[in-house]
Short mmCIF file of C-alpha atoms in Angstrom, two decimals:
data_model
loop_
_atom_site.label_atom_id
_atom_site.label_comp_id
_atom_site.label_asym_id
_atom_site.label_seq_id
_atom_site.Cartn_x
_atom_site.Cartn_y
_atom_site.Cartn_z
CA MET J 1 -6.18 16.76 22.36
CA SER J 2 -5.52 14.61 19.35
CA PRO J 3 -2.80 15.92 17.06
CA VAL J 4 -3.64 18.20 14.14
CA PHE J 5 -1.34 18.48 11.12
CA ASP J 6 -1.90 21.46 8.88
CA CYS J 7 -0.87 20.36 5.40
CA ASP J 8 -0.70 23.76 3.74
CA VAL J 9 0.91 26.71 5.49
CA HIS J 10 2.70 29.36 3.46
CA CYS J 11 5.89 30.76 4.81
CA ASP J 12 7.33 33.48 2.68
CA VAL J 13 10.86 34.56 1.83
CA PRO J 14 10.84 38.08 3.27
CA GLY J 15 13.42 39.30 0.77
CA LEU J 16 16.64 38.41 -0.98
CA GLU J 17 18.60 39.33 2.15
CA ALA J 18 17.03 36.36 3.99
CA ILE J 19 18.40 33.86 1.48
CA ALA J 20 21.58 35.79 0.61
CA PRO J 21 23.76 33.61 2.89
CA TYR J 22 22.87 30.64 0.70
CA LEU J 23 23.52 32.35 -2.65
CA SER J 24 26.81 32.15 -4.49
CA ARG J 25 29.07 35.17 -4.80
CA HIS J 26 28.17 35.56 -8.46
CA TRP J 27 24.44 35.93 -7.90
CA ARG J 28 24.80 38.17 -4.87
CA ASP J 29 26.92 40.47 -7.04
CA ARG J 30 24.52 40.26 -9.98
CA PHE J 31 21.55 41.22 -7.83
CA GLY J 32 23.45 44.22 -6.53
CA GLU J 33 24.60 45.26 -10.00
CA ASN J 34 21.09 44.93 -11.42
CA ARG J 35 19.26 46.26 -8.37
CA TRP J 36 17.02 43.22 -8.57
CA ALA J 37 14.87 42.50 -5.53
CA GLY J 38 14.01 38.89 -6.31
CA PRO J 39 10.88 37.22 -7.63
CA ALA J 40 7.58 38.67 -6.51
CA GLY J 41 6.48 35.36 -4.99
CA ILE J 42 3.28 35.24 -3.04
CA GLY J 43 2.87 39.00 -3.31
CA HIS J 44 2.57 38.65 -7.06
CA VAL J 45 0.21 35.69 -7.14
CA TYR J 46 -2.35 36.99 -4.66
CA PRO J 47 -3.87 40.46 -4.43
CA PRO J 48 -2.67 42.14 -1.22
CA ALA J 49 -5.94 41.78 0.69
CA VAL J 50 -6.07 38.02 0.18
CA VAL J 51 -3.02 37.30 2.29
CA SER J 52 -3.49 38.39 5.87
CA GLU J 53 0.19 38.50 6.83
CA ARG J 54 3.57 37.36 5.58
CA LEU J 55 5.11 34.47 7.51
CA GLY J 56 8.75 35.36 7.04
CA ASP J 57 10.38 33.71 10.02
CA LEU J 58 9.98 30.98 12.59
CA GLU J 59 8.24 33.18 15.12
CA ALA J 60 5.58 34.23 12.62
CA VAL J 61 5.03 30.64 11.51
CA ARG J 62 4.71 29.41 15.08
CA ALA J 63 2.21 32.13 15.92
CA ALA J 64 0.11 31.63 12.82
CA ALA J 65 0.27 27.91 12.31
CA LEU J 66 1.21 26.15 15.52
CA SER J 67 -0.87 27.94 18.11
CA GLY J 68 -4.14 26.18 17.33
CA PRO J 69 -5.97 24.40 15.97
CA ALA J 70 -2.91 22.74 14.42
CA ASP J 71 0.11 21.75 16.46
CA ARG J 72 2.29 20.75 13.54
CA ALA J 73 2.45 21.92 9.95
CA LEU J 74 3.74 21.46 6.42
CA LEU J 75 5.33 24.58 4.96
CA ASN J 76 4.84 25.39 1.30
CA CYS J 77 6.99 28.33 0.33
CA TYR J 78 5.73 29.83 -2.87
CA TYR J 79 8.50 32.11 -4.10
CA GLY J 80 7.67 32.07 -7.80
CA VAL J 81 11.02 30.65 -8.91
CA GLU J 82 9.41 29.25 -12.04
CA MET J 83 8.87 32.83 -13.20
CA ILE J 84 12.63 33.03 -13.70
CA ARG J 85 13.63 31.74 -17.13
CA HIS J 86 17.39 31.82 -16.52
CA PRO J 87 18.24 28.18 -15.88
CA ASP J 88 21.07 28.88 -13.44
CA LEU J 89 19.20 31.55 -11.54
CA THR J 90 15.98 29.59 -11.05
CA ALA J 91 18.03 26.66 -9.79
CA GLU J 92 20.16 28.90 -7.55
CA LEU J 93 17.12 30.55 -5.99
CA SER J 94 15.44 27.20 -5.41
CA ALA J 95 18.50 25.84 -3.64
CA ALA J 96 18.83 28.96 -1.51
CA VAL J 97 15.17 28.86 -0.50
CA ASN J 98 15.48 25.21 0.51
CA SER J 99 18.57 25.92 2.59
CA TRP J 100 16.71 28.79 4.24
CA LEU J 101 13.69 26.52 4.91
CA ARG J 102 15.97 23.98 6.47
CA GLU J 103 17.89 26.42 8.69
CA GLU J 104 15.12 28.85 9.62
CA PHE J 105 12.32 26.35 10.23
CA LEU J 106 13.03 22.63 9.97
CA ALA J 107 16.23 22.54 12.00
CA ALA J 108 14.65 24.75 14.63
CA ASP J 109 11.29 23.09 15.21
CA ASP J 110 10.59 19.40 14.69
CA ARG J 111 6.85 20.05 14.48
CA LEU J 112 7.47 21.48 11.03
CA ARG J 113 7.88 19.79 7.68
CA ALA J 114 8.36 21.44 4.30
CA SER J 115 7.99 20.99 0.57
CA LEU J 116 11.05 21.48 -1.60
CA VAL J 117 11.15 24.40 -4.00
CA VAL J 118 12.52 23.32 -7.38
CA PRO J 119 13.21 24.85 -10.81
CA VAL J 120 10.33 22.88 -12.19
CA GLU J 121 10.79 23.77 -15.87
CA TYR J 122 14.39 22.51 -15.77
CA PRO J 123 13.69 18.97 -14.63
CA GLU J 124 17.30 17.77 -14.54
CA ALA J 125 18.26 20.68 -12.33
CA ALA J 126 15.17 20.10 -10.22
CA ALA J 127 16.13 16.45 -9.78
CA ALA J 128 19.63 17.45 -8.69
CA GLU J 129 18.14 19.83 -6.12
CA ILE J 130 15.82 17.11 -4.83
CA ARG J 131 18.80 14.79 -4.37
CA ARG J 132 20.53 17.35 -2.16
CA TRP J 133 17.94 16.60 0.52
CA SER J 134 16.42 13.73 2.43
CA ARG J 135 13.47 13.11 4.71
CA GLU J 136 15.82 13.48 7.67
CA ASP J 137 16.11 17.16 6.77
CA GLY J 138 12.37 17.55 7.31
CA PHE J 139 11.36 17.69 3.67
CA VAL J 140 8.49 15.39 2.72
CA GLN J 141 7.27 16.72 -0.62
CA VAL J 142 8.26 18.47 -3.85
CA LEU J 143 6.22 21.58 -4.56
CA MET J 144 5.10 22.05 -8.16
CA PRO J 145 2.92 25.00 -9.16
CA VAL J 146 -0.11 23.67 -10.96
CA VAL J 147 0.28 25.87 -14.03
CA SER J 148 3.19 24.54 -16.08
CA GLN J 149 4.66 24.92 -19.54
CA THR J 150 3.28 21.58 -20.57
CA THR J 151 1.17 19.02 -18.75
CA TYR J 152 2.99 17.33 -15.90
CA GLY J 153 2.48 13.81 -17.20
CA ASN J 154 4.90 14.63 -20.00
CA ARG J 155 8.10 12.63 -19.81
CA ARG J 156 10.23 15.75 -19.71
CA TYR J 157 9.23 16.07 -16.04
CA TRP J 158 10.06 12.48 -15.17
CA PRO J 159 13.52 13.23 -13.76
CA ILE J 160 11.71 15.15 -11.00
CA TYR J 161 9.46 12.20 -10.21
CA ARG J 162 12.32 9.73 -10.31
CA ALA J 163 14.32 11.76 -7.82
CA ALA J 164 11.28 12.29 -5.58
CA ALA J 165 10.52 8.58 -5.60
CA GLU J 166 14.13 7.77 -4.67
CA ARG J 167 14.01 10.16 -1.74
CA GLY J 168 10.54 9.15 -0.53
CA PHE J 169 9.02 12.58 -1.21
CA ALA J 170 5.45 13.13 -2.37
CA ILE J 171 4.70 15.38 -5.35
CA GLY J 172 2.54 18.33 -4.32
CA LEU J 173 0.68 20.42 -6.87
CA HIS J 174 -0.41 23.83 -5.63
CA PHE J 175 -2.18 26.87 -7.02
CA GLY J 176 0.25 29.10 -8.86
CA GLY J 177 2.72 28.95 -11.69
CA VAL J 178 3.71 30.91 -14.73
CA SER J 179 4.04 29.14 -17.99
CA GLY J 180 3.62 31.44 -20.92
CA ALA J 181 0.40 29.56 -21.47
CA PRO J 182 -2.91 30.86 -20.16
CA PRO J 183 -3.94 29.76 -16.67
CA THR J 184 -7.38 28.71 -17.87
CA ALA J 185 -8.15 26.05 -20.44
CA SER J 186 -9.95 28.60 -22.61
CA GLY J 187 -7.40 31.38 -22.80
CA TRP J 188 -6.12 34.43 -20.97
CA PRO J 189 -8.42 35.80 -18.26
CA ASP J 190 -8.68 39.53 -17.57
CA SER J 191 -9.22 39.17 -13.86
CA TYR J 192 -7.94 37.38 -10.79
CA ILE J 193 -11.41 36.03 -10.07
CA GLU J 194 -11.46 34.16 -13.39
CA GLU J 195 -8.07 32.63 -12.76
CA VAL J 196 -9.06 31.43 -9.29
CA ALA J 197 -12.45 30.13 -10.36
CA ALA J 198 -10.87 28.24 -13.28
CA ASN J 199 -8.18 26.78 -11.03
CA ALA J 200 -9.87 23.42 -10.52
CA SER J 201 -9.87 22.80 -14.27
CA VAL J 202 -6.09 23.24 -14.37
CA PHE J 203 -5.72 20.62 -11.64
CA GLN J 204 -8.01 18.36 -13.61
CA GLY J 205 -5.88 18.69 -16.72
CA GLN J 206 -2.73 17.88 -14.76
CA LEU J 207 -4.34 14.89 -13.07
CA LEU J 208 -5.60 13.45 -16.36
CA SER J 209 -2.18 13.98 -17.89
CA LEU J 210 -0.37 12.24 -15.04
CA VAL J 211 -2.70 9.25 -15.27
CA ALA J 212 -2.62 9.01 -19.04
CA GLU J 213 1.13 9.36 -19.41
CA GLY J 214 1.79 6.61 -16.90
CA PHE J 215 2.99 8.48 -13.78
CA PHE J 216 1.33 5.91 -11.52
CA GLN J 217 2.87 2.95 -13.39
CA GLU J 218 6.35 4.38 -13.89
CA PHE J 219 6.68 5.51 -10.27
CA PRO J 220 4.81 2.92 -8.25
CA GLY J 221 5.64 4.36 -4.84
CA LEU J 222 5.06 8.00 -5.68
CA ARG J 223 2.18 9.92 -4.06
CA LEU J 224 0.44 12.96 -5.47
CA THR J 225 -1.00 15.71 -3.25
CA LEU J 226 -3.36 18.30 -4.69
CA MET J 227 -3.35 21.46 -2.62
CA GLU J 228 -5.88 24.25 -2.85
CA SER J 229 -7.55 22.39 -5.67
CA GLY J 230 -11.02 21.92 -4.20
CA VAL J 231 -12.34 18.39 -3.90
CA THR J 232 -15.89 18.11 -5.21
CA TRP J 233 -14.83 17.79 -8.83
CA LEU J 234 -12.77 14.66 -8.20
CA PRO J 235 -15.57 12.02 -8.13
CA THR J 236 -17.12 13.26 -11.35
CA ILE J 237 -13.86 13.29 -13.25
CA LEU J 238 -12.96 9.84 -11.89
CA TRP J 239 -16.30 8.55 -13.10
CA ARG J 240 -15.75 10.02 -16.55
CA PHE J 241 -12.16 8.82 -16.74
CA ASP J 242 -13.11 5.26 -15.76
CA LYS J 243 -15.84 5.25 -18.37
CA MET J 244 -13.55 6.57 -21.07
CA TRP J 245 -10.82 4.12 -20.13
CA LYS J 246 -13.12 1.23 -21.01
CA SER J 247 -13.35 2.69 -24.50
CA TYR J 248 -9.91 4.14 -25.14
CA ARG J 249 -7.49 2.19 -22.99
CA ARG J 250 -5.62 1.20 -26.16
CA GLU J 251 -4.20 4.70 -26.30
CA ILE J 252 -2.66 4.25 -22.84
CA PRO J 253 -2.19 0.48 -22.53
CA TRP J 254 0.12 0.86 -19.51
CA VAL J 255 -2.95 1.86 -17.50
CA LYS J 256 -4.15 -1.63 -16.74
CA ARG J 257 -7.02 -1.04 -14.37
CA LEU J 258 -9.67 1.57 -13.72
CA PRO J 259 -7.82 4.86 -13.20
CA SER J 260 -9.94 5.61 -10.15
CA ILE J 261 -8.36 2.68 -8.30
CA ASP J 262 -4.88 4.16 -8.66
CA LEU J 263 -6.08 7.63 -7.87
CA ARG J 264 -7.84 6.65 -4.69
CA GLU J 265 -4.65 4.98 -3.49
CA ARG J 266 -2.17 7.54 -4.69
CA VAL J 267 -3.85 10.96 -4.55
CA ARG J 268 -4.78 13.13 -1.56
CA LEU J 269 -6.33 16.57 -1.46
CA THR J 270 -6.02 19.33 1.10
CA THR J 271 -9.20 20.71 2.57
CA GLN J 272 -8.90 24.47 2.21
CA PRO J 273 -10.65 26.02 0.34
CA LEU J 274 -13.43 23.47 0.54
CA ASP J 275 -15.92 23.79 -2.30
CA LEU J 276 -18.91 22.29 -0.48
CA PRO J 277 -22.36 23.46 0.61
CA THR J 278 -22.16 25.79 3.59
CA ASP J 279 -24.65 23.63 5.45
CA PRO J 280 -22.33 21.17 7.28
CA GLY J 281 -24.91 18.37 7.28
CA ARG J 282 -25.22 18.42 3.53
CA ALA J 283 -21.50 18.84 3.07
CA LEU J 284 -20.77 15.80 5.22
CA GLU J 285 -23.37 13.81 3.35
CA PHE J 286 -21.63 14.66 0.09
CA LEU J 287 -18.19 13.67 1.42
CA GLU J 288 -19.55 10.38 2.67
CA THR J 289 -21.50 9.56 -0.48
CA MET J 290 -18.45 10.24 -2.64
CA GLU J 291 -16.13 8.43 -0.20
CA LEU J 292 -13.89 11.46 -0.13
CA GLU J 293 -12.91 11.64 3.53
CA PRO J 294 -10.13 9.03 3.25
CA LEU J 295 -8.53 11.31 0.64
CA LEU J 296 -8.63 14.52 2.66
CA LEU J 297 -5.73 16.17 4.43
CA TYR J 298 -6.59 19.03 6.74
CA SER J 299 -5.15 22.39 5.69
CA SER J 300 -5.70 25.98 6.70
CA ASP J 301 -3.82 27.62 3.80
CA ARG J 302 -2.61 30.25 6.28
CA PRO J 303 -1.99 33.12 5.90
CA HIS J 304 -4.41 32.98 2.99
CA LEU J 305 -7.71 33.17 4.83
CA HIS J 306 -10.85 31.54 3.48
CA GLY J 307 -13.26 31.75 6.41
CA ALA J 308 -14.12 29.10 8.98
CA ASP J 309 -16.35 26.80 6.88
CA CYS J 310 -13.76 24.08 6.75
CA GLU J 311 -13.10 24.04 10.51
CA VAL J 312 -16.84 24.09 11.22
CA LEU J 313 -17.34 21.14 8.92
CA ILE J 314 -14.48 19.10 10.39
CA GLU J 315 -15.80 19.86 13.89
CA ARG J 316 -19.10 18.26 12.90
CA MET J 317 -17.49 15.03 11.71
CA PRO J 318 -17.79 11.95 13.93
CA ALA J 319 -14.68 11.81 16.14
CA GLU J 320 -13.05 8.87 14.40
CA ARG J 321 -13.38 10.41 10.95
CA ARG J 322 -12.33 13.80 12.22
CA ALA J 323 -9.10 12.34 13.62
CA LYS J 324 -8.32 10.86 10.22
CA VAL J 325 -8.80 14.12 8.36
CA LEU J 326 -7.00 16.20 10.96
CA TYR J 327 -4.01 13.95 11.42
CA GLU J 328 -4.04 10.25 10.62
CA ASN J 329 -4.42 10.58 6.84
CA ALA J 330 -1.47 12.97 6.76
CA GLU J 331 0.56 10.85 9.17
CA GLN J 332 0.25 7.92 6.82
CA TRP J 333 0.64 9.99 3.66
CA TYR J 334 3.79 11.83 4.69
CA GLY J 335 5.17 9.14 6.99
CA LEU J 336 5.16 11.46 9.97
CA ALA J 337 5.29 8.81 12.68
CA MET G 1 -24.83 -28.51 -30.39
CA ALA G 2 -25.79 -28.26 -34.04
CA ARG G 3 -23.13 -27.92 -36.69
CA HIS G 4 -23.79 -25.58 -39.58
CA ASN G 5 -21.96 -25.20 -42.83
CA LEU G 6 -21.41 -21.50 -43.39
CA GLY G 7 -19.99 -21.90 -46.87
CA PRO G 8 -16.53 -21.80 -48.36
CA VAL G 9 -13.56 -20.18 -46.67
CA SER G 10 -13.18 -17.85 -49.64
CA GLY G 11 -16.43 -16.17 -48.57
CA PHE G 12 -14.79 -14.86 -45.39
CA PRO G 13 -12.58 -11.84 -45.96
CA LEU G 14 -9.52 -11.42 -43.81
CA GLY G 15 -9.48 -9.25 -40.75
CA ALA G 16 -13.15 -8.29 -40.41
CA ALA G 17 -16.20 -10.20 -39.28
CA ARG G 18 -18.79 -11.53 -41.65
CA ILE G 19 -22.16 -11.43 -39.96
CA VAL G 20 -24.17 -14.65 -40.33
CA GLU G 21 -27.58 -15.62 -39.05
CA VAL G 22 -27.66 -19.06 -37.41
CA GLU G 23 -30.66 -20.41 -35.54
CA GLY G 24 -32.02 -16.92 -35.16
CA ARG G 25 -28.79 -15.56 -33.73
CA SER G 26 -26.66 -12.86 -35.29
CA ILE G 27 -23.05 -14.02 -35.13
CA GLY G 28 -19.83 -12.44 -36.34
CA VAL G 29 -17.38 -14.87 -37.93
CA VAL G 30 -13.81 -13.67 -38.25
CA ASN G 31 -11.12 -15.04 -40.49
CA THR G 32 -7.77 -13.87 -39.14
CA GLY G 33 -5.84 -15.84 -41.77
CA ASP G 34 -4.43 -18.33 -39.29
CA ARG G 35 -7.78 -19.35 -37.85
CA PHE G 36 -11.48 -18.58 -37.45
CA PHE G 37 -13.36 -17.12 -34.50
CA ALA G 38 -17.01 -16.39 -33.87
CA LEU G 39 -18.74 -14.13 -31.35
CA ARG G 40 -22.36 -13.29 -30.73
CA ASN G 41 -23.01 -10.04 -32.54
CA VAL G 42 -24.46 -8.27 -29.52
CA CYS G 43 -22.36 -6.14 -27.18
CA PRO G 44 -23.25 -6.81 -23.53
CA HIS G 45 -22.79 -3.11 -22.81
CA GLN G 46 -25.72 -1.57 -24.68
CA GLY G 47 -26.63 -4.14 -27.29
CA GLY G 48 -24.55 -2.67 -30.09
CA PRO G 49 -23.64 -4.70 -33.21
CA LEU G 50 -20.34 -5.80 -31.67
CA CYS G 51 -18.93 -7.66 -34.65
CA ARG G 52 -19.31 -4.74 -37.00
CA GLY G 53 -16.37 -3.32 -35.08
CA ARG G 54 -12.71 -3.61 -35.86
CA VAL G 55 -10.57 -6.66 -35.19
CA MET G 56 -7.63 -5.40 -33.16
CA GLY G 57 -4.29 -6.80 -32.13
CA TRP G 58 -3.72 -7.98 -28.57
CA LEU G 59 -2.08 -4.82 -27.24
CA GLU G 60 -0.42 -4.74 -23.84
CA SER G 61 2.24 -2.60 -22.22
CA GLU G 62 4.83 -3.26 -19.59
CA ARG G 63 5.55 0.41 -18.96
CA PRO G 64 4.74 3.81 -20.42
CA GLY G 65 5.98 4.02 -23.98
CA ALA G 66 6.24 0.25 -24.48
CA TYR G 67 3.76 -1.47 -26.79
CA SER G 68 3.62 -5.21 -27.25
CA TYR G 69 1.36 -7.45 -29.30
CA THR G 70 0.69 -11.14 -28.82
CA GLU G 71 0.64 -13.06 -32.08
CA GLY G 72 -2.50 -15.06 -32.68
CA ARG G 73 -4.61 -13.25 -30.08
CA TYR G 74 -7.17 -10.68 -31.09
CA LEU G 75 -9.75 -8.32 -29.70
CA MET G 76 -13.08 -7.30 -31.19
CA GLU G 77 -13.78 -3.62 -30.60
CA CYS G 78 -17.44 -2.66 -30.38
CA PRO G 79 -18.19 0.11 -32.88
CA TRP G 80 -20.45 1.91 -30.43
CA HIS G 81 -18.21 2.57 -27.43
CA GLY G 82 -14.95 0.81 -28.11
CA TRP G 83 -15.26 -1.93 -25.52
CA GLU G 84 -12.85 -4.74 -26.40
CA PHE G 85 -13.59 -8.46 -26.25
CA ASP G 86 -11.23 -11.39 -26.53
CA LEU G 87 -12.07 -12.92 -29.89
CA GLU G 88 -11.42 -16.39 -28.53
CA THR G 89 -13.14 -16.35 -25.13
CA GLY G 90 -15.57 -13.45 -25.49
CA GLN G 91 -14.26 -11.93 -22.25
CA SER G 92 -14.10 -8.17 -22.06
CA TRP G 93 -10.73 -6.53 -21.56
CA PHE G 94 -11.58 -4.45 -18.54
CA ASP G 95 -13.81 -6.92 -16.72
CA PRO G 96 -13.08 -10.45 -17.98
CA ALA G 97 -14.88 -12.14 -15.09
CA LYS G 98 -18.24 -10.46 -15.42
CA THR G 99 -18.52 -8.81 -18.80
CA ARG G 100 -18.42 -11.24 -21.68
CA VAL G 101 -20.02 -12.14 -24.96
CA LYS G 102 -20.77 -15.67 -26.16
CA PRO G 103 -18.04 -17.25 -28.32
CA TYR G 104 -18.85 -20.10 -30.73
CA PRO G 105 -16.51 -22.86 -31.90
CA VAL G 106 -15.61 -22.59 -35.57
CA THR G 107 -13.85 -25.27 -37.58
CA VAL G 108 -12.69 -25.54 -41.14
CA GLY G 109 -13.01 -28.74 -43.11
CA GLY G 110 -14.07 -30.39 -46.32
CA ALA G 111 -17.65 -30.07 -47.51
CA ALA G 112 -18.07 -33.85 -47.39
CA GLU G 113 -18.35 -33.73 -43.67
CA PRO G 114 -22.11 -33.59 -43.28
CA SER G 115 -23.76 -31.51 -40.63
CA ALA G 116 -26.58 -32.92 -38.54
CA GLU G 117 -29.03 -30.73 -40.44
CA ASP G 118 -27.88 -32.10 -43.80
CA ALA G 119 -28.28 -35.78 -42.83
CA GLU G 120 -30.88 -37.87 -44.67
CA PRO G 121 -34.02 -38.54 -42.70
CA SER G 122 -33.78 -41.97 -41.18
CA GLY G 123 -35.70 -44.98 -42.49
CA ARG G 124 -35.07 -44.39 -46.19
CA GLN G 125 -33.63 -47.27 -48.23
CA PRO G 126 -31.57 -47.16 -51.45
CA GLY G 127 -33.84 -47.59 -54.49
CA PRO G 128 -33.36 -49.86 -57.50
CA TYR G 129 -32.09 -47.24 -59.93
CA THR G 130 -28.59 -45.91 -60.01
CA ALA G 131 -27.50 -42.87 -61.99
CA GLU G 132 -24.11 -42.65 -63.56
CA ALA G 133 -21.76 -41.12 -61.02
CA TYR G 134 -18.67 -38.99 -61.54
CA ALA G 135 -15.94 -38.47 -59.02
CA VAL G 136 -15.73 -34.89 -57.85
CA ALA G 137 -12.80 -33.63 -55.80
CA VAL G 138 -13.64 -30.91 -53.33
CA GLU G 139 -10.64 -28.68 -53.11
CA GLU G 140 -12.23 -25.83 -51.22
CA GLN G 141 -12.50 -25.88 -47.48
CA TYR G 142 -15.69 -24.92 -45.71
CA VAL G 143 -16.41 -23.11 -42.47
CA PHE G 144 -18.52 -24.82 -39.84
CA ILE G 145 -19.97 -23.31 -36.71
CA GLU G 146 -21.43 -25.07 -33.69
CA VAL G 147 -24.34 -23.38 -32.06
CA GLY G 148 -26.01 -24.75 -28.95
CA ARG G 149 -29.78 -24.89 -28.79
#
């Protein structure tokens, strides 16, 4: 069996008591005084039926994510810390979650890696949190919810990228986030289905912003992972961006070559949910035509279940390409070897 | 190469191309103040009237937020889609090796310098009559372009 690395598994803080050992006296007292149970996290972002189970400890993660098809996994803990506006509290919760990730999972099982949780709207605090950790701790990425207060290319977020680049972490954008701004480009949706269906456009806006504001020039070693973003939209937006760059590069003169060249080198996308035709033959044809396979990192998105389309498709890939998507792309991307 | 007198320098406003017709070609001639440039007035992208576009500074950037200009170098921006071409070499900004427009040498000199077209047909001899001549000083400089056949 060739190795399989699942690049998007969601462990879940089961409650404040799990991270209490890592919180300061002040915040433990405050939570008691205010009878506050912590941010809603994954339970707030997804309707209950969407998430099959909550992976709150090592045993649950091993059972859900390491017992096939994957034998190693990247944990993305979405706790919703960006919903907290208090600058000290959002930083405190982030730090506690990371300590919990380290002790509960990373220190206990070397098949696991994790993304750091950071107070993303307080970039200096986020950078300080990033610098508390290193790759030796098992962290390989900084998790940033895709909906943000302003587009992520903005220089106010650069302290995060600088710290991530120093530490050798990738930047990982994932579905989620609370900003005070609507989660669609057109305004506030009334339903979950609208938010989810519009999700790809939010990723697109972030990607365009990061390119235009010079993320790839300012941080030459930094990698960008798009998780749960879908993949089929990427070639069309690259085509449009390249075309527009020929006309408007004066606005962003630090972008010195076709943006698609940087993006193909510096951006990867996780596979689940895969927005492709259900017929695997046609889906594979699309991936090949658009040269997307080198950019794909296998993910299950457990415990958020999407159906088996993705696994069926990967199974149909020629062995060499399948090995890349299932493991080798991720091995190279996250430096797993 | 044939040399053509395009008229006095004063007929070429600063900073924008004047479109001239030479040997059936539409050519944009630009007076930047320090020198003259000329480019074929056809964008290689979709055939747009390239030289009706703006003459832009040579903008580069070392890093996000830094803007630098090179004195004496210019870009012609096609009015249709904004593609930029080096005013001196005709090379496009984004694909200098493959996408380019023809540049023409332009010089400035006195009107007394005859062009090949202005030369007397050969074989004619001075006649017996001489008119009274007056010395005329040409103070204005003229613009010449060389266009290959």
